[in-house]
Tab-separated table of C-alpha atoms (C1' of nucleotides) in Angstrom:
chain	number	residue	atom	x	y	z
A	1	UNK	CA	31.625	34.039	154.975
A	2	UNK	CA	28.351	35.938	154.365
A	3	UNK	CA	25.050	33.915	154.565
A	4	UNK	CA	23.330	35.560	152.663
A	5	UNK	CA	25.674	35.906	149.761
A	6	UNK	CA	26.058	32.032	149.352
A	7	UNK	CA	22.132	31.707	149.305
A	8	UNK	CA	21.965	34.761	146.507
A	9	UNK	CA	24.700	33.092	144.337
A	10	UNK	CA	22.426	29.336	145.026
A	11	UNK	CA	19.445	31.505	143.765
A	12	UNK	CA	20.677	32.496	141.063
A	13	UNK	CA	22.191	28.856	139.897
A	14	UNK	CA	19.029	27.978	139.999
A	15	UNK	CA	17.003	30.426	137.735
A	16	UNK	CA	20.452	30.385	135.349
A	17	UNK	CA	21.227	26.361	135.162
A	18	UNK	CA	16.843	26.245	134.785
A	19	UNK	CA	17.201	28.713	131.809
A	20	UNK	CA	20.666	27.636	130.196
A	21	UNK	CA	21.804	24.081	131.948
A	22	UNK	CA	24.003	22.817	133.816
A	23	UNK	CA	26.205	23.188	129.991
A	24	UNK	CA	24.955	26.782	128.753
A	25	UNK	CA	25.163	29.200	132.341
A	26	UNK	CA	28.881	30.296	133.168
A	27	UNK	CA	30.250	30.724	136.223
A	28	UNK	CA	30.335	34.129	135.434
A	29	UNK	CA	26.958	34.778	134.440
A	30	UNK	CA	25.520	33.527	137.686
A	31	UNK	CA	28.236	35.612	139.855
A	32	UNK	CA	26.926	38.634	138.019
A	33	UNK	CA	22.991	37.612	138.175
A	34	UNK	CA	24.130	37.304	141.995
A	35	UNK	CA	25.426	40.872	142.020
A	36	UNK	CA	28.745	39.551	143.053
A	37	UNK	CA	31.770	38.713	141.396
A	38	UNK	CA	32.853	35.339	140.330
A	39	UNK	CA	35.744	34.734	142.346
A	40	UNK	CA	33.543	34.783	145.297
A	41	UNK	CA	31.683	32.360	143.506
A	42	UNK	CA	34.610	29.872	143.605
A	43	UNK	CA	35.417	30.977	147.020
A	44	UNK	CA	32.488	29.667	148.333
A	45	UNK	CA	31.976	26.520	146.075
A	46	UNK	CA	35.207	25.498	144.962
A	47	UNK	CA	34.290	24.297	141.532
A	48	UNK	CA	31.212	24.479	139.149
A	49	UNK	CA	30.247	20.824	139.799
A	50	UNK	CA	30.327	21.791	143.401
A	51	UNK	CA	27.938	24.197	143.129
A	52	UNK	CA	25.677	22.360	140.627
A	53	UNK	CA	25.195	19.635	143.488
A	54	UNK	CA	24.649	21.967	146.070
A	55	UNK	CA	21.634	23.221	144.181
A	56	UNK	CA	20.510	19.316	143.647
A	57	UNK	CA	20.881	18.517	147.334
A	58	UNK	CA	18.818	21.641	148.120
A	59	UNK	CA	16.610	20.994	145.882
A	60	UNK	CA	16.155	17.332	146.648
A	61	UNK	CA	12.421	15.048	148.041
A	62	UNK	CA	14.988	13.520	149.784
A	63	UNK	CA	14.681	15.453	153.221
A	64	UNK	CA	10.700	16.495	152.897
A	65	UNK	CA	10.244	12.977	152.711
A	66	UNK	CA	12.188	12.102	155.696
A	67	UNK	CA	10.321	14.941	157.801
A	68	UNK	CA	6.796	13.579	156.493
A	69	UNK	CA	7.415	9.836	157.061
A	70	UNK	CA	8.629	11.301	160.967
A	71	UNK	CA	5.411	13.195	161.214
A	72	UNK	CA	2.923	10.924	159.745
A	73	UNK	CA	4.017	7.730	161.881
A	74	UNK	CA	1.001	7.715	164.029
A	75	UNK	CA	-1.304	8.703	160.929
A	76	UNK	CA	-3.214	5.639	158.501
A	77	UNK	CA	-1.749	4.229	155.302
A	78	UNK	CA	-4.037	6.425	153.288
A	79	UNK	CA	-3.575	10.242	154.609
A	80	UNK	CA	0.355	9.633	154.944
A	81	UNK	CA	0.290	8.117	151.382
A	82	UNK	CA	-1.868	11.479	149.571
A	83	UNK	CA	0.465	13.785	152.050
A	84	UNK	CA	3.797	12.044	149.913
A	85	UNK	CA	2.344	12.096	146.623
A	86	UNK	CA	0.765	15.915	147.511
A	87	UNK	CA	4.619	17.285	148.472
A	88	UNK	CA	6.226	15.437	145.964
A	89	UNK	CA	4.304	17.078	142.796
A	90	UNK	CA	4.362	20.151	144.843
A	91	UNK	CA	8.339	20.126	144.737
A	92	UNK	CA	8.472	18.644	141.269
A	93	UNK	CA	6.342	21.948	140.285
A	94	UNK	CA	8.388	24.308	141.764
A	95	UNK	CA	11.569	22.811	140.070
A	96	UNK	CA	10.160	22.460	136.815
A	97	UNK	CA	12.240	24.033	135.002
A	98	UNK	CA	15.341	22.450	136.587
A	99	UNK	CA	13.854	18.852	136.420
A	100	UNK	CA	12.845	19.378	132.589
A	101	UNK	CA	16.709	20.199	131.827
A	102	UNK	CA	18.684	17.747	133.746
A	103	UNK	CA	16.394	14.898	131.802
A	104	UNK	CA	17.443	16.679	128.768
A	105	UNK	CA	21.162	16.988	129.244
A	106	UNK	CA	21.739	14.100	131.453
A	107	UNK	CA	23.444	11.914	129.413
A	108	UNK	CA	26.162	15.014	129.249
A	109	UNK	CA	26.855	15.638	132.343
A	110	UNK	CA	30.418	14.716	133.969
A	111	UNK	CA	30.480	11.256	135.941
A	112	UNK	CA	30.206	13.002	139.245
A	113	UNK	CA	26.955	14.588	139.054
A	114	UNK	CA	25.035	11.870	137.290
A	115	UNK	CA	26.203	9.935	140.363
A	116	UNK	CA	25.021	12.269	142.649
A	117	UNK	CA	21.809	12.439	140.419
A	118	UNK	CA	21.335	9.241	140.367
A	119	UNK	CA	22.265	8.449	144.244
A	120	UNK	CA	19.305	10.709	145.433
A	121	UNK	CA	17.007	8.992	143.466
A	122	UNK	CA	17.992	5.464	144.455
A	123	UNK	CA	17.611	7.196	148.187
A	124	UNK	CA	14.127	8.627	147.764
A	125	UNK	CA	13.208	5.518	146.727
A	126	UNK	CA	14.773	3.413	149.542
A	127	UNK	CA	13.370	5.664	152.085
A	128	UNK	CA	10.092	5.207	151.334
A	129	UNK	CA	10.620	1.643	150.727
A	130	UNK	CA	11.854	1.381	154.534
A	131	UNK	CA	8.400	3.247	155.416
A	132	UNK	CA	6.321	0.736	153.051
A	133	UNK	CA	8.063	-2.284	154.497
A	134	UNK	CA	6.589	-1.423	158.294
A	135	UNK	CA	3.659	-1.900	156.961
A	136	UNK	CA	4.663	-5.196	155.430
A	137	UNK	CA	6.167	-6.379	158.828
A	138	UNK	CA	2.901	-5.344	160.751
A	139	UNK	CA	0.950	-7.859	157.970
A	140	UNK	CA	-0.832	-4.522	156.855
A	141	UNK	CA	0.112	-4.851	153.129
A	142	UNK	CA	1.666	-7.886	150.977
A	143	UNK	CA	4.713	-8.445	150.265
A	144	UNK	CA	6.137	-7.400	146.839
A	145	UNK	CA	9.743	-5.699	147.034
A	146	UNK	CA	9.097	-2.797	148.936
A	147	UNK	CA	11.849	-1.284	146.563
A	148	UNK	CA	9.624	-1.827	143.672
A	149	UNK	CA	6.692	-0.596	145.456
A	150	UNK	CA	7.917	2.366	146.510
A	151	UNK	CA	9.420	3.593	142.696
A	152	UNK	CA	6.051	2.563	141.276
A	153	UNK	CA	4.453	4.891	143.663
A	154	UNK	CA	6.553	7.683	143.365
A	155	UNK	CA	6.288	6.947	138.683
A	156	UNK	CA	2.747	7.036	139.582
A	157	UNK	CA	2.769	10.309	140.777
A	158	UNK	CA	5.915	11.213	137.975
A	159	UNK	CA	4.205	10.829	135.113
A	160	UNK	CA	1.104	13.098	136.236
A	161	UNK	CA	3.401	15.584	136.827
A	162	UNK	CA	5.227	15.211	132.671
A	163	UNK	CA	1.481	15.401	131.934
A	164	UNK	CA	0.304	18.361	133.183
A	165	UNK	CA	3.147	19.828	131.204
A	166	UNK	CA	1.925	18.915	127.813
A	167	UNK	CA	-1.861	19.875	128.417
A	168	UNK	CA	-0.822	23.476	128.455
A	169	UNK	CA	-3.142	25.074	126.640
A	170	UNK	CA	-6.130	23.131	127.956
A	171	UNK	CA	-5.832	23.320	131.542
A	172	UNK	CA	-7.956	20.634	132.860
A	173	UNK	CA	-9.756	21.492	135.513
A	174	UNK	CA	-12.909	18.879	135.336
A	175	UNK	CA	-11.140	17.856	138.769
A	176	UNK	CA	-9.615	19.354	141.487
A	177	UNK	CA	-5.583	17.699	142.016
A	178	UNK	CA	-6.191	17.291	145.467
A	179	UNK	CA	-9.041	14.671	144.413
A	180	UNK	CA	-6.945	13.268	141.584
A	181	UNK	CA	-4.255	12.630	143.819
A	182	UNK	CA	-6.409	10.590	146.123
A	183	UNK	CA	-7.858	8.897	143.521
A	184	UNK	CA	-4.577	7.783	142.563
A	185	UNK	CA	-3.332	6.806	145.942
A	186	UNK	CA	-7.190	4.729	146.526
A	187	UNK	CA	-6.216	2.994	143.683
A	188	UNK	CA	-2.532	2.067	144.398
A	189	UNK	CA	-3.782	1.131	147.993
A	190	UNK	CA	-6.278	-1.156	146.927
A	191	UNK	CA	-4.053	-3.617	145.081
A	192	UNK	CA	-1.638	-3.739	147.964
A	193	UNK	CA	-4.273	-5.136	150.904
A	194	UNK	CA	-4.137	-8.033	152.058
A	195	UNK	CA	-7.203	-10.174	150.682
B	1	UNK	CA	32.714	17.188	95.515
B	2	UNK	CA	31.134	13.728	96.455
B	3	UNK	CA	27.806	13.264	97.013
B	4	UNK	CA	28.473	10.437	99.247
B	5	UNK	CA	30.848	12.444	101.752
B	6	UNK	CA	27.895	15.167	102.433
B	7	UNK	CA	25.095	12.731	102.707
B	8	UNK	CA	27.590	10.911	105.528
B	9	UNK	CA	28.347	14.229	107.594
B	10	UNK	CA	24.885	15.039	107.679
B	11	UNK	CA	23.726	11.453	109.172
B	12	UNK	CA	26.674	11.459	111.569
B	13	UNK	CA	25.571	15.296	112.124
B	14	UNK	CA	22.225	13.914	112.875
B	15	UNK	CA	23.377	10.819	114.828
B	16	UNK	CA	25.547	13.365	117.197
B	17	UNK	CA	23.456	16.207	117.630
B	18	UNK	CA	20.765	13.884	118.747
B	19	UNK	CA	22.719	12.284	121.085
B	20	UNK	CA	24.695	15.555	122.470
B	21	UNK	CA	22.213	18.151	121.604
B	22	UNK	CA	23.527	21.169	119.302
B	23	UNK	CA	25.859	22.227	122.077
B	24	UNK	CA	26.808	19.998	122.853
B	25	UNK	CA	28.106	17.673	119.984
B	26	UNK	CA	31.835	18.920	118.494
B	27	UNK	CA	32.507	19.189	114.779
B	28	UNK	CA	36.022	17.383	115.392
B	29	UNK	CA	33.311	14.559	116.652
B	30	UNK	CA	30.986	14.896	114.123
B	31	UNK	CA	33.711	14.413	111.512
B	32	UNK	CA	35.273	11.564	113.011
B	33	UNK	CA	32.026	9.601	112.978
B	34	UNK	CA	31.191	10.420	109.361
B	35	UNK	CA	35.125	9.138	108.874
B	36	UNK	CA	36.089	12.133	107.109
B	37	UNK	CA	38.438	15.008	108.115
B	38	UNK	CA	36.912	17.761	110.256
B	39	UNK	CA	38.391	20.201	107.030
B	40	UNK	CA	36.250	18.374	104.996
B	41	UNK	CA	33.250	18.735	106.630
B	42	UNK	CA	33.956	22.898	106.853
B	43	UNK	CA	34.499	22.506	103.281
B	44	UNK	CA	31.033	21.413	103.118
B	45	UNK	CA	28.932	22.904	105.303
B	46	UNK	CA	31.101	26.408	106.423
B	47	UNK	CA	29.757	26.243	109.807
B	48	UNK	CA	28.289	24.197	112.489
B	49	UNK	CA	25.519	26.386	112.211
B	50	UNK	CA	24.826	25.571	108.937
B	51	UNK	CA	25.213	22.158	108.899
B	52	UNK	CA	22.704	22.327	111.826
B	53	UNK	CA	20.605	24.460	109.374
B	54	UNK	CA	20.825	21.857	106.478
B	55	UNK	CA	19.357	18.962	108.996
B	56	UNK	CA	16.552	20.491	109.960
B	57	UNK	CA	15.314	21.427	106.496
B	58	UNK	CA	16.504	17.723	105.125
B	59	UNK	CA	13.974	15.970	108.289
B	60	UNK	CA	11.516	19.134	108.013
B	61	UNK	CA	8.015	18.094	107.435
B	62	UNK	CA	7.121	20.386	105.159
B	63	UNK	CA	7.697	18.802	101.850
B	64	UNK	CA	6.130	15.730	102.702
B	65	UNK	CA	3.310	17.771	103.575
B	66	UNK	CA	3.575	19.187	100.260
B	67	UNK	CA	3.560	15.926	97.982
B	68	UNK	CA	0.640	14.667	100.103
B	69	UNK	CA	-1.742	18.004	99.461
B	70	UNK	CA	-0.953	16.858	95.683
B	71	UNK	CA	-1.133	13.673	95.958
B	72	UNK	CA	-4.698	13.944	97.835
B	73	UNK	CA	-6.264	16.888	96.384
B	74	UNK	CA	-8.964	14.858	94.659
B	75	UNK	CA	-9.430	12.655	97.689
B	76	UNK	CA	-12.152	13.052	100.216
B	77	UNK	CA	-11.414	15.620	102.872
B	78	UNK	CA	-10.987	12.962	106.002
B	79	UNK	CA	-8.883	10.211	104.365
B	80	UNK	CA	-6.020	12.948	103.340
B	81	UNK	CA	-6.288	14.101	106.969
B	82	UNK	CA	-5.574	10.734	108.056
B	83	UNK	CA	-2.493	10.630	105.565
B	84	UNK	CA	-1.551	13.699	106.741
B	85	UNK	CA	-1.743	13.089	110.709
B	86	UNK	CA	-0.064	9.671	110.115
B	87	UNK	CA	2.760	10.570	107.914
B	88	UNK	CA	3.727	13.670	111.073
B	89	UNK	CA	3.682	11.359	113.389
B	90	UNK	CA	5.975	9.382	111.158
B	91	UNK	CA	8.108	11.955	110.837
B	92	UNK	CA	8.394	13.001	114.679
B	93	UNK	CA	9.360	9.415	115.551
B	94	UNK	CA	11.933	9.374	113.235
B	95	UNK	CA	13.152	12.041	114.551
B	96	UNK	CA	12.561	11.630	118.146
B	97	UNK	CA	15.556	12.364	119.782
B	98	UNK	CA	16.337	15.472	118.034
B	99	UNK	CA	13.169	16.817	118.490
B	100	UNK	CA	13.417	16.088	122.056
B	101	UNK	CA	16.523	17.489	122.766
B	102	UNK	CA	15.631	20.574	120.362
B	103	UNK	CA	12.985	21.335	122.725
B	104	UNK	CA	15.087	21.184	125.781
B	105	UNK	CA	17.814	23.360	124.749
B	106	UNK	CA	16.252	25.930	122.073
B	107	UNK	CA	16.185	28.874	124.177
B	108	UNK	CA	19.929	28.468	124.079
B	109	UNK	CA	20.106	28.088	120.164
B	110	UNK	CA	22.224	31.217	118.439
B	111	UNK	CA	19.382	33.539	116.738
B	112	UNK	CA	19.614	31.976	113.122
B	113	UNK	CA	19.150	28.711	114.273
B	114	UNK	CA	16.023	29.988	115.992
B	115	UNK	CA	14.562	31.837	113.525
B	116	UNK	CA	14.881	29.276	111.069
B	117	UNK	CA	12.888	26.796	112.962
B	118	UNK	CA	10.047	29.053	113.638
B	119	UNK	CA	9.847	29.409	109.894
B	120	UNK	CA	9.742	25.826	109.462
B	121	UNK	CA	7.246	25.386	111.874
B	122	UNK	CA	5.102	28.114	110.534
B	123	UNK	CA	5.340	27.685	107.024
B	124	UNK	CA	4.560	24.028	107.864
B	125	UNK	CA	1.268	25.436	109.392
B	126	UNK	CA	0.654	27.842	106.335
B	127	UNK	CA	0.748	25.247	104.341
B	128	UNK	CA	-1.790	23.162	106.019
B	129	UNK	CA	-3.911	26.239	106.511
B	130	UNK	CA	-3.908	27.003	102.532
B	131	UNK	CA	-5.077	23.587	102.163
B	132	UNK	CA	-7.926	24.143	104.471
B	133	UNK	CA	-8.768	27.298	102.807
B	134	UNK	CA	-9.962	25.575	99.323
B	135	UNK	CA	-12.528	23.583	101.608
B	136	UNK	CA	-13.550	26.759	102.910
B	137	UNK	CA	-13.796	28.529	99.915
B	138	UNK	CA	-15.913	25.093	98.157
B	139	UNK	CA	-18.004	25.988	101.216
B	140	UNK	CA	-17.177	22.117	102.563
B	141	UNK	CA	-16.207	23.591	106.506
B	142	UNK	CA	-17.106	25.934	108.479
B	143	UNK	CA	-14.630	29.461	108.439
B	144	UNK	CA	-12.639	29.572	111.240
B	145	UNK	CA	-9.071	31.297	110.860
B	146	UNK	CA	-7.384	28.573	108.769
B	147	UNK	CA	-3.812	29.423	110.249
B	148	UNK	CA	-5.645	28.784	113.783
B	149	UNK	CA	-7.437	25.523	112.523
B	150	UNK	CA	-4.283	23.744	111.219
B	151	UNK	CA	-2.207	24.546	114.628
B	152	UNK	CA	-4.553	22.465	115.986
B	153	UNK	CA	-4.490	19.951	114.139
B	154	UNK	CA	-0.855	19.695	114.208
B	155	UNK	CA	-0.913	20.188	117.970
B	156	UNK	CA	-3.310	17.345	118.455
B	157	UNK	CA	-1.307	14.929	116.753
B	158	UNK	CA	2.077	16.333	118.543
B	159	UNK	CA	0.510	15.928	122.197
B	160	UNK	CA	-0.138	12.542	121.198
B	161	UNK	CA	3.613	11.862	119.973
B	162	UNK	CA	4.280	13.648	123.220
B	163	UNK	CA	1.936	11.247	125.697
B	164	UNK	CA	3.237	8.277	123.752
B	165	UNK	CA	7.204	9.255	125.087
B	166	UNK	CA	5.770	8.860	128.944
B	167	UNK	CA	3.962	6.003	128.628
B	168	UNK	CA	7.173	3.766	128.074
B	169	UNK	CA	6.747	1.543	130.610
B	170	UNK	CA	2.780	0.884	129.968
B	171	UNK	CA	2.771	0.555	126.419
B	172	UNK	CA	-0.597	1.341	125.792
B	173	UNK	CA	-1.566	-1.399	122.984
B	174	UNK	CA	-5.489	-1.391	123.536
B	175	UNK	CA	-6.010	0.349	120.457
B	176	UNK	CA	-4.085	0.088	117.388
B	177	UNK	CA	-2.463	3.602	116.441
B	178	UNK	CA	-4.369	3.858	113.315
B	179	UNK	CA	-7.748	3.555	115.195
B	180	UNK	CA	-6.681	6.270	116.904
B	181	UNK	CA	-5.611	8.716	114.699
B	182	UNK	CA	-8.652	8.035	112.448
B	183	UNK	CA	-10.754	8.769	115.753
B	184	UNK	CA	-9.303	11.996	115.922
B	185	UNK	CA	-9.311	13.032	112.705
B	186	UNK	CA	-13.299	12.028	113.096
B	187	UNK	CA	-13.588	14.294	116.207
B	188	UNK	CA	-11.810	17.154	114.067
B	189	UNK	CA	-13.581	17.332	111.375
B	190	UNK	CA	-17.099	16.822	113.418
B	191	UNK	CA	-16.463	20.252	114.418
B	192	UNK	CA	-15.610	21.808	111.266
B	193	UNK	CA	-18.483	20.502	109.392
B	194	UNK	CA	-21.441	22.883	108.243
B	195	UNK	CA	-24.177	21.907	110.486
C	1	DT	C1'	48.111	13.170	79.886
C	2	DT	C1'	46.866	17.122	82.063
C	3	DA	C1'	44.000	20.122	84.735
C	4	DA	C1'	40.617	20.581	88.088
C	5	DA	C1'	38.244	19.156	92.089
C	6	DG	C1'	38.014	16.593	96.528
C	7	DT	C1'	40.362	15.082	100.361
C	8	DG	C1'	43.565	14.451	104.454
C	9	DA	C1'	47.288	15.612	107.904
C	10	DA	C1'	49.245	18.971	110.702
C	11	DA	C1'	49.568	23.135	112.534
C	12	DG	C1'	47.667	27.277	113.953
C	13	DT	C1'	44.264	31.252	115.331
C	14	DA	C1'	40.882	33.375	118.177
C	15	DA	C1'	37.480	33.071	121.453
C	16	DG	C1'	35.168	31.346	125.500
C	17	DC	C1'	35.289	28.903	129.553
C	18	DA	C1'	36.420	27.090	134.400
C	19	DC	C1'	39.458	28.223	137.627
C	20	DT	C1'	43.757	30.734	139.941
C	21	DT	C1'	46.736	34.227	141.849
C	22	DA	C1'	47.954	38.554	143.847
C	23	DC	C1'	46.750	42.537	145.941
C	24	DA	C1'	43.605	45.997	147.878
C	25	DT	C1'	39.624	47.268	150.735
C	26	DA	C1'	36.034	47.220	154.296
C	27	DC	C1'	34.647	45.863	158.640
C	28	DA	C1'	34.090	43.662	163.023
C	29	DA	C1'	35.963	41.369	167.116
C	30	DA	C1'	39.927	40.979	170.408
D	1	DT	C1'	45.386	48.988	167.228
D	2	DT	C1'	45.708	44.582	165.492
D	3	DT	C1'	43.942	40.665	163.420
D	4	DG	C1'	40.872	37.801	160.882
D	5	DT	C1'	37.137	37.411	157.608
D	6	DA	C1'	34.515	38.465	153.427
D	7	DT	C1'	34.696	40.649	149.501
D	8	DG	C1'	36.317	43.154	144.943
D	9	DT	C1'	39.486	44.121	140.842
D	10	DA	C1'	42.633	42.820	137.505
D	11	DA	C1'	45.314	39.819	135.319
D	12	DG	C1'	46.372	35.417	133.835
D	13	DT	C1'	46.573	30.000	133.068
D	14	DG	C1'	45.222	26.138	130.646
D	15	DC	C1'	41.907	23.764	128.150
D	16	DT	C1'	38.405	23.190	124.603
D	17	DT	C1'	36.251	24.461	120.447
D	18	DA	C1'	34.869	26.530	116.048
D	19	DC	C1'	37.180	27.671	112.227
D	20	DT	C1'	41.557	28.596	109.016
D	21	DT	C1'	45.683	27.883	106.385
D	22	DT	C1'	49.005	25.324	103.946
D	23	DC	C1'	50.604	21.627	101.423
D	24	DA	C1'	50.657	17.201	99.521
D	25	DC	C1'	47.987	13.397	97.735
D	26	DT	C1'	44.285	11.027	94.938
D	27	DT	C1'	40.500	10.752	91.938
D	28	DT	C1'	37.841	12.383	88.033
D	29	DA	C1'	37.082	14.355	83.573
D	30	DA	C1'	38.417	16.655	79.359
DNA sequence: TTAAAGTGAAAGTAAGCACTTACATACAAA
DNA sequence: TTTGTATGTAAGTGCTTACTTTCACTTTAA
């Protein structure tokens, strides 16, 4: 099959299920925002659901995580730390729309994809837990359940993001997010050093 | 027919729609819940829409708003203010999860349901803004598009609803809420006094 | 007691939706 | 040329949902 018509009928999932939900697009909508028709649609994904979970796996911190943790082995605590938090509000940004609608309809969604949902979560987390514990082995940082480390980090760095949404209209710019950011991560660091 | 019956569809309307979102929540559910017949509730309401309709002007703020500019139109200027910011956010917890979930999916909403929630919201604001008008007039604040000056005040008070929904896990109890409201209201008015 | 109003059960209508089937077309590799 | 692959069109299936109709029952009020 076509490449490029599989990635045209992804992009358009995602501006339609970002508009509409997972609930309000149609299969048919999105085949005709894609320019093609909807039984290709089904061709290529087999079912709605299908396609919905494609877009989350795309879409997903999972794999930018794994490449940074590969890439920053060599680096210090600190700049691999503000690199995470930096691409993870970076991809939370440009799925805004998406991330803002699943929290709304979640608790409507069939069984499979809140499974999926949740599953990617639980995975970010535990990847980042296996990077934190390293440190813990190496005596570099104490040792509170790296699990629980790693999802306060990433709620850290959640919750600015839901922020920034509501302070719309005033557009805070006293600081630059870059220096936020490391702020944030200076902070977090700080309580996990060994005395 | 009964007064009981339509008082229970509408608080199983509310109960569902909250929970399932407009869309999402069926009329065969809705009636179920209430314990009536889904007929029944037609024969009330004519149409989902309406019934929708009916709930948002039964948990709109706007008569409350109404029977507090009576009740404190002899009362100093700040102390209503306080009434007035206290009882909204009030009324948004209250109503919490619809207004959540109202949020998420009203860009999907049929027209009417649309329109009539603008008009709530701005005859809500009207309101408020003919009530700042008499101070203007009595020369009490400075004159600043009224419309313009209650939107903010509204919108201060929502974004604080709003921050209050994140912080879940930190339950910010430092201050109590009525120091902070009457802080606010302070800062408000601070800038719409006559220097 | 009788008439009117409120209600329920069951069945049905019409529309929208995810998804399917059957057949035709265009094109590229063998 | 033949064959396989990717697509389109058109029609249809089966399910869900808002909404309707009919009829029989109960409660309320005159």
């Amino acid at each position: 099959m076509g490449k490029g018509t599989k990635e045209r009928i992804l992009f358009s999932a995602l501006k339609l299920f970002s508009e509409k939900g997972y609930l309000g697009a149609t299969t048919r909508e999105i085949a005709k925002e894609a320019g093609i028709s909807e039984v290709t649609l089904f061709r290529h994904f087999v079912t709605k659901e299908n396609l919905f979970i494609s877009l989350l796996n795309k879409h997903s911190f999972l794999p930018i995580l794994k490449e940074l943790i590969k890439d920053y082995q060599s680096k210090p605590l600190k700049e691999s730390l503000v690199a995470i938090a930096t691409a993870f509000i970076k991809q939370l940004r440009e799925n805004k729309a998406l991330v803002k609608i699943m929290h709304a309809e979640f608790n409507r969604y069939p069984e499979p994809i809140k499974k999926v949902y949740k599953n990617l979560i639980e995975d970010t987390i535990s990847e980042l837990a296996r990077y934190f514990q390293n440190f813990q082995k190496r005596g570099e940082i104490i040792s509170i359940d790296p699990y629980i480390l790693a999802q306060a980090f990433l709620g850290l760095f959640y919750s600015y993001f839901q922020c920034e949404e509501i302070g719309e209209s005033e557009r805070n710019v006293k600081f630059s997010e870059d220096f936020i950011i490391s702020t944030y991560v200076e902070i977090f660091l700080k309580g996990l050093l060994i005395p």
